[in-house]
Amino acid sequence: MDHFDYKNGVYHAEDVALDTLAAEVGTPFYCYSSATLTRHFNVFREHFAAENPKICYAVKANGNLAVLRTLAKLGAGADVVSEGEIRLAMAAGIKPSDIVFSGIGKSAQEMKFALGHDIFQFNVESEPELELLNFIAVKMGKKARIAIRVNPDVDPETHAKISTGQKESKFGIAMSLALPVYDRAAKMAGIDVQSVSVHIGSQLTKLAPFAEAFARVRGFVETLRAAGIPISTLDLGGGLGIPYGKEQPPLPEAYSDIVRREVGALGCKLVFEPGRVLVGNAGILVTRVLYVKRSENRIFVIVDAAMNDLIRPTLYSAHHEIVSVVPPAGDAPTELVEVVGPVCETGDVFAEQRLMKVPNAGDLLVLRSAGAYGAVMSGTYNARLLIPEVMVSGEKHALVRPRQTYEELLGRDKIPSWI
Ligand SMILES: *Cc1c(COP(=O)(O)O)cnc(C)c1O
């Protein structure tokens, strides 16, 4: 459930009318609903009330400081994948003791930074990484608390580009090869083994892959314990899908039931790394129609947002619902249209053959479910400015990231004196 809907014929973010907001901040822009974010976090937490887990929000889904602060105030920790994200999380008020550091390419500098701040856990993804982490920790006189991210070889049945838990994946260490690595880690002076972590992919819409992965993790924890390696914590990753269109992702209660059934008996402290499920439907992208161009057999609705602002449709063939802020008049024809951006790439398409009331130039459209992997993946291709982000709470709204300026954009490059 989210807090974007029509009121008196105008699409609203909570109690803020989006036509008024668009007139104020200009288009395109992202808009986040604080009430939706809060609701999603609380629903997730309520279903694990008995376990009282660490809920480490995956910062990469949306790293805006206002989003992070909202979640931090609700008690969220952070799952990060870079020094930059550690800095963001701490700037938002998340304690290092609630930060989990994932990723296959942590640099020595990033390890030093994270160790210096005593973060809760490193999720180690390879043996060379483990060796470097141990080396740096010993030099600093510290112990790095770790999980090894194991790869259970389960098909998450999601898009190939967001599948991470199969044999061919670059992530984690195959479960079948992980025991000797744990053995080595347990003997390292700079390493404190506390956990096993698993994350098999994103936008999972079925429960079975979770169940399969968690069952294998349970077996592996039993193996580790039998080998004399105590495991006190389990990091079950993120990956819960959201409804972008017709898909029906697992309900939180079904997910928590699976967790309980598969790993409850291990008695481990639980960590989760939800990203998309918290922020995905808490954000929208608002864009204005520039032109409606009719060709021989296509109707192109050309909008002022593009793939550089929201790349999911281009990258993952992702579906985003599109609604009009003020629906076209009742007698407007309903036709199959292509909703496209201005960028000079054929792939700059938000929707293909979408059945909708044909909008008019100047109309405002909303791409729903754009809160996760939206603004964070944006760029300035075609020398387009990074677009603003607005957060709404009830009748209040605030610009939580202003539109980039041309001075900022042009100021990034330097012309050497010898040209
Ligand atoms: C991306 C990622 C997440 C979050 O995934 P969602 O699908 O957004 O919940 C969690 N953990 C790790 C290690 C990730 O890479």
Coordinates of N, CA, C and O in Angstrom, one line a residue, residues 303-394:
V303 N 8.4 12.5 -23.4 CA 8.4 13.2 -22.1 C 9.7 13.8 -21.7 O 10.7 13.5 -22.4
D304 N 9.7 14.6 -20.7 CA 11.0 15.3 -20.4 C 11.9 14.5 -19.5 O 13.1 14.9 -19.3
A305 N 11.5 13.4 -19.0 CA 12.4 12.5 -18.2 C 13.0 11.5 -19.2 O 12.4 11.3 -20.3
A306 N 14.1 10.9 -18.9 CA 14.7 10.0 -19.8 C 15.5 8.9 -19.1 O 15.5 8.8 -17.8
M307 N 16.1 8.0 -19.9 CA 16.8 6.8 -19.3 C 17.9 7.3 -18.4 O 18.3 6.5 -17.5
N308 N 18.4 8.5 -18.5 CA 19.5 8.9 -17.6 C 18.9 9.2 -16.2 O 19.6 9.2 -15.2
D309 N 17.6 9.5 -16.2 CA 17.0 9.8 -14.9 C 16.5 8.5 -14.2 O 16.5 8.3 -13.0
L310 N 15.9 7.6 -15.0 CA 15.4 6.3 -14.6 C 15.8 5.2 -15.6 O 15.2 5.2 -16.7
I311 N 16.7 4.4 -15.3 CA 17.3 3.5 -16.3 C 16.7 2.1 -16.2 O 16.9 1.3 -17.1
R312 N 15.8 1.9 -15.2 CA 15.3 0.5 -15.0 C 14.6 -0.1 -16.3 O 14.9 -1.2 -16.6
P313 N 13.7 0.7 -17.0 CA 13.1 0.1 -18.2 C 14.2 -0.3 -19.2 O 14.0 -1.4 -19.8
T314 N 15.2 0.6 -19.4 CA 16.2 0.3 -20.4 C 17.1 -0.9 -20.0 O 17.4 -1.8 -20.8
L315 N 17.4 -0.9 -18.7 CA 18.4 -1.9 -18.2 C 17.8 -3.3 -18.0 O 18.4 -4.3 -18.3
Y316 N 16.6 -3.3 -17.4 CA 15.9 -4.6 -17.0 C 14.6 -4.8 -17.7 O 13.8 -5.7 -17.3
S317 N 14.3 -4.0 -18.8 CA 13.0 -4.1 -19.4 C 11.9 -4.0 -18.3 O 10.9 -4.7 -18.4
A318 N 12.2 -3.2 -17.3 CA 11.2 -3.1 -16.2 C 10.0 -2.3 -16.5 O 10.0 -1.4 -17.3
H319 N 8.9 -2.8 -15.9 CA 7.6 -2.2 -16.1 C 7.3 -1.2 -15.0 O 7.5 -1.5 -13.8
H320 N 6.9 0.1 -15.3 CA 6.4 1.0 -14.4 C 5.0 1.5 -14.8 O 4.8 1.8 -15.9
E321 N 4.1 1.4 -13.8 CA 2.8 1.9 -14.1 C 2.9 3.4 -14.4 O 3.7 4.1 -13.8
I322 N 2.1 3.9 -15.4 CA 2.1 5.3 -15.7 C 0.7 5.8 -15.6 O -0.3 5.3 -16.1
V323 N 0.6 6.9 -14.8 CA -0.8 7.5 -14.6 C -0.6 9.0 -14.9 O 0.5 9.6 -14.8
S324 N -1.7 9.6 -15.3 CA -1.8 11.1 -15.6 C -2.1 11.8 -14.3 O -3.0 11.4 -13.5
V325 N -1.4 12.9 -14.0 CA -1.7 13.7 -12.8 C -3.1 14.3 -12.9 O -3.9 14.2 -11.9
V326 N -3.5 14.8 -14.1 CA -4.8 15.2 -14.3 C -5.3 14.4 -15.6 O -4.7 14.6 -16.6
P327 N -6.1 13.4 -15.4 CA -6.4 12.5 -16.5 C -7.0 13.3 -17.7 O -7.7 14.3 -17.5
P328 N -6.6 12.9 -18.9 CA -7.2 13.6 -20.1 C -8.7 13.5 -20.1 O -9.3 12.6 -19.4
A329 N -9.3 14.4 -20.8 CA -10.8 14.4 -20.9 C -11.4 13.1 -21.2 O -10.7 12.3 -21.9
G330 N -12.6 12.8 -20.8 CA -13.2 11.5 -20.9 C -13.3 11.1 -22.4 O -13.3 9.9 -22.6
D331 N -13.4 12.0 -23.3 CA -13.5 11.6 -24.7 C -12.1 11.4 -25.4 O -12.1 11.1 -26.6
A332 N -11.0 11.6 -24.7 CA -9.7 11.3 -25.3 C -9.6 9.9 -25.7 O -10.1 9.0 -24.9
P333 N -9.0 9.6 -26.8 CA -8.9 8.2 -27.3 C -8.0 7.4 -26.4 O -7.0 7.9 -26.0
T334 N -8.3 6.1 -26.2 CA -7.4 5.2 -25.5 C -6.7 4.4 -26.6 O -7.4 3.7 -27.4
E335 N -5.4 4.5 -26.6 CA -4.6 3.8 -27.7 C -3.3 3.2 -27.2 O -2.9 3.5 -26.0
L336 N -2.7 2.4 -28.0 CA -1.4 1.9 -27.6 C -0.3 2.9 -28.0 O -0.2 3.4 -29.1
V337 N 0.5 3.3 -27.0 CA 1.5 4.4 -27.2 C 2.8 3.9 -26.7 O 3.0 2.9 -26.0
E338 N 3.9 4.6 -27.2 CA 5.2 4.4 -26.7 C 5.6 5.7 -25.9 O 5.5 6.8 -26.4
V339 N 5.9 5.5 -24.6 CA 6.3 6.6 -23.8 C 7.9 6.6 -23.8 O 8.5 5.7 -23.4
V340 N 8.4 7.7 -24.4 CA 9.9 7.7 -24.6 C 10.5 9.0 -24.1 O 9.8 10.0 -24.0
G341 N 11.8 9.0 -23.8 CA 12.5 10.2 -23.4 C 13.2 10.8 -24.5 O 13.3 10.3 -25.7
P342 N 13.9 12.0 -24.3 CA 14.5 12.7 -25.4 C 15.9 12.3 -25.7 O 16.5 12.8 -26.6
V343 N 16.5 11.3 -24.9 CA 17.9 10.9 -25.1 C 18.1 10.2 -26.4 O 17.2 9.5 -26.9
C344 N 19.3 10.5 -27.0 CA 19.5 9.9 -28.4 C 20.0 8.5 -28.3 O 21.1 8.1 -28.5
E345 N 19.1 7.6 -27.9 CA 19.3 6.2 -27.8 C 17.9 5.5 -28.1 O 16.9 5.9 -27.5
T346 N 17.9 4.5 -28.9 CA 16.7 3.8 -29.2 C 16.1 3.2 -27.9 O 14.9 3.0 -27.8
G347 N 17.0 2.8 -27.0 CA 16.6 2.2 -25.8 C 16.0 3.1 -24.7 O 15.6 2.7 -23.7
D348 N 15.9 4.4 -25.1 CA 15.4 5.4 -24.1 C 13.9 5.3 -24.2 O 13.2 6.2 -24.7
V349 N 13.3 4.2 -23.6 CA 11.9 4.0 -23.7 C 11.4 3.6 -22.3 O 12.0 2.8 -21.7
F350 N 10.3 4.3 -21.8 CA 9.8 3.9 -20.5 C 8.7 2.9 -20.7 O 8.4 2.1 -19.8
A351 N 7.9 2.9 -21.8 CA 6.9 2.0 -22.0 C 6.6 1.7 -23.4 O 6.6 2.7 -24.2
E352 N 6.5 0.5 -23.8 CA 6.2 0.1 -25.2 C 4.8 -0.4 -25.3 O 4.4 -1.2 -24.5
Q353 N 4.1 0.0 -26.3 CA 2.8 -0.5 -26.6 C 1.9 -0.5 -25.3 O 1.3 -1.5 -25.0
R354 N 1.9 0.7 -24.7 CA 1.1 0.8 -23.4 C -0.2 1.4 -23.8 O -0.3 2.4 -24.5
L355 N -1.3 0.7 -23.3 CA -2.6 1.1 -23.6 C -3.0 2.2 -22.6 O -3.0 2.0 -21.4
M356 N -3.2 3.4 -23.1 CA -3.6 4.5 -22.2 C -4.3 5.6 -23.0 O -4.3 5.7 -24.2
K357 N -5.0 6.4 -22.2 CA -5.6 7.6 -22.8 C -4.5 8.5 -23.3 O -3.6 8.9 -22.5
V358 N -4.5 8.8 -24.6 CA -3.4 9.6 -25.2 C -3.3 11.0 -24.5 O -4.3 11.8 -24.6
P359 N -2.2 11.3 -23.8 CA -2.1 12.6 -23.2 C -1.8 13.7 -24.2 O -1.6 13.4 -25.4
N360 N -1.9 14.9 -23.7 CA -1.6 16.1 -24.6 C -0.3 16.7 -24.2 O 0.2 16.5 -23.0
A361 N 0.4 17.4 -25.1 CA 1.6 18.1 -24.7 C 1.3 19.0 -23.5 O 0.2 19.6 -23.5
G362 N 2.2 19.0 -22.6 CA 2.0 19.8 -21.4 C 1.4 19.0 -20.2 O 1.5 19.4 -19.1
D363 N 0.8 17.9 -20.5 CA 0.3 17.0 -19.4 C 1.4 16.5 -18.5 O 2.5 16.2 -19.0
L364 N 1.1 16.2 -17.3 CA 2.0 15.6 -16.3 C 1.7 14.1 -16.2 O 0.6 13.7 -16.0
L365 N 2.8 13.3 -16.3 CA 2.6 11.9 -16.1 C 3.4 11.5 -14.9 O 4.5 12.1 -14.6
V366 N 3.0 10.4 -14.3 CA 3.7 9.8 -13.1 C 4.2 8.4 -13.5 O 3.3 7.6 -13.9
L367 N 5.4 8.1 -13.3 CA 5.9 6.7 -13.3 C 6.0 6.3 -11.9 O 6.7 6.8 -11.1
R368 N 5.1 5.3 -11.6 CA 5.0 4.8 -10.2 C 6.1 3.9 -9.9 O 6.9 3.4 -10.7
S369 N 6.3 3.6 -8.6 CA 7.2 2.6 -8.1 C 8.7 2.9 -8.5 O 9.4 2.0 -9.0
A370 N 9.0 4.2 -8.4 CA 10.4 4.6 -8.9 C 11.3 5.0 -7.7 O 12.3 5.6 -7.9
G371 N 10.9 4.6 -6.5 CA 11.7 4.9 -5.3 C 12.9 4.2 -5.1 O 13.9 4.6 -4.5
A372 N 13.0 3.0 -5.7 CA 14.2 2.1 -5.6 C 14.9 2.0 -6.9 O 14.3 1.8 -7.9
Y373 N 16.3 2.1 -6.9 CA 17.1 2.0 -8.1 C 16.6 3.0 -9.1 O 16.6 2.7 -10.3
G374 N 16.2 4.2 -8.7 CA 15.8 5.3 -9.6 C 16.9 6.4 -9.6 O 17.8 6.3 -10.3
A375 N 16.7 7.3 -8.7 CA 17.6 8.5 -8.6 C 19.0 8.0 -8.4 O 20.0 8.6 -9.0
V376 N 19.2 6.9 -7.6 CA 20.6 6.5 -7.4 C 21.3 6.0 -8.6 O 22.6 6.0 -8.7
M377 N 20.6 5.6 -9.6 CA 21.2 5.1 -10.8 C 21.2 6.1 -11.9 O 21.5 5.8 -13.1
S378 N 20.9 7.3 -11.6 CA 20.8 8.4 -12.6 C 22.2 8.9 -13.0 O 23.1 8.8 -12.3
G379 N 22.2 9.6 -14.1 CA 23.5 10.1 -14.6 C 23.2 11.4 -15.5 O 22.0 11.8 -15.5
T380 N 24.2 11.9 -16.1 CA 24.0 13.1 -16.9 C 24.2 13.0 -18.4 O 24.6 13.9 -19.1
Y381 N 24.0 11.7 -18.8 CA 24.2 11.5 -20.3 C 23.4 12.5 -21.1 O 22.3 12.9 -20.7
N382 N 24.0 12.9 -22.2 CA 23.4 13.9 -23.0 C 23.5 15.3 -22.4 O 22.8 16.2 -22.7
A383 N 24.4 15.4 -21.4 CA 24.5 16.7 -20.6 C 23.2 17.2 -20.1 O 22.8 18.3 -20.1
R384 N 22.5 16.2 -19.5 CA 21.2 16.5 -18.8 C 21.5 16.6 -17.3 O 22.2 15.8 -16.8
L385 N 20.9 17.6 -16.7 CA 21.1 17.8 -15.3 C 20.5 16.7 -14.4 O 19.4 16.3 -14.7
L386 N 21.1 16.3 -13.3 CA 20.5 15.4 -12.4 C 19.2 16.1 -11.8 O 19.3 17.3 -11.5
I387 N 18.2 15.4 -11.7 CA 16.9 16.0 -11.4 C 16.6 16.0 -9.9 O 17.3 15.3 -9.1
P388 N 15.7 16.9 -9.5 CA 15.5 17.1 -8.1 C 14.8 15.9 -7.4 O 14.1 15.2 -8.1
E389 N 14.9 15.8 -6.1 CA 14.1 14.9 -5.3 C 13.4 15.7 -4.2 O 14.0 16.6 -3.6
V390 N 12.1 15.3 -4.1 CA 11.3 16.0 -3.1 C 10.7 15.0 -2.2 O 10.4 13.9 -2.6
M391 N 10.7 15.3 -0.9 CA 10.0 14.4 0.1 C 8.7 15.1 0.6 O 8.8 16.3 0.9
V392 N 7.7 14.3 0.7 CA 6.4 14.8 1.1 C 6.0 14.1 2.5 O 6.4 12.9 2.7
S393 N 5.4 14.9 3.4 CA 4.9 14.3 4.6 C 3.6 15.0 4.9 O 3.6 16.2 5.3
G394 N 2.5 14.4 4.7 CA 1.2 15.0 4.9 C 1.0 16.2 3.9 O 1.2 16.0 2.7

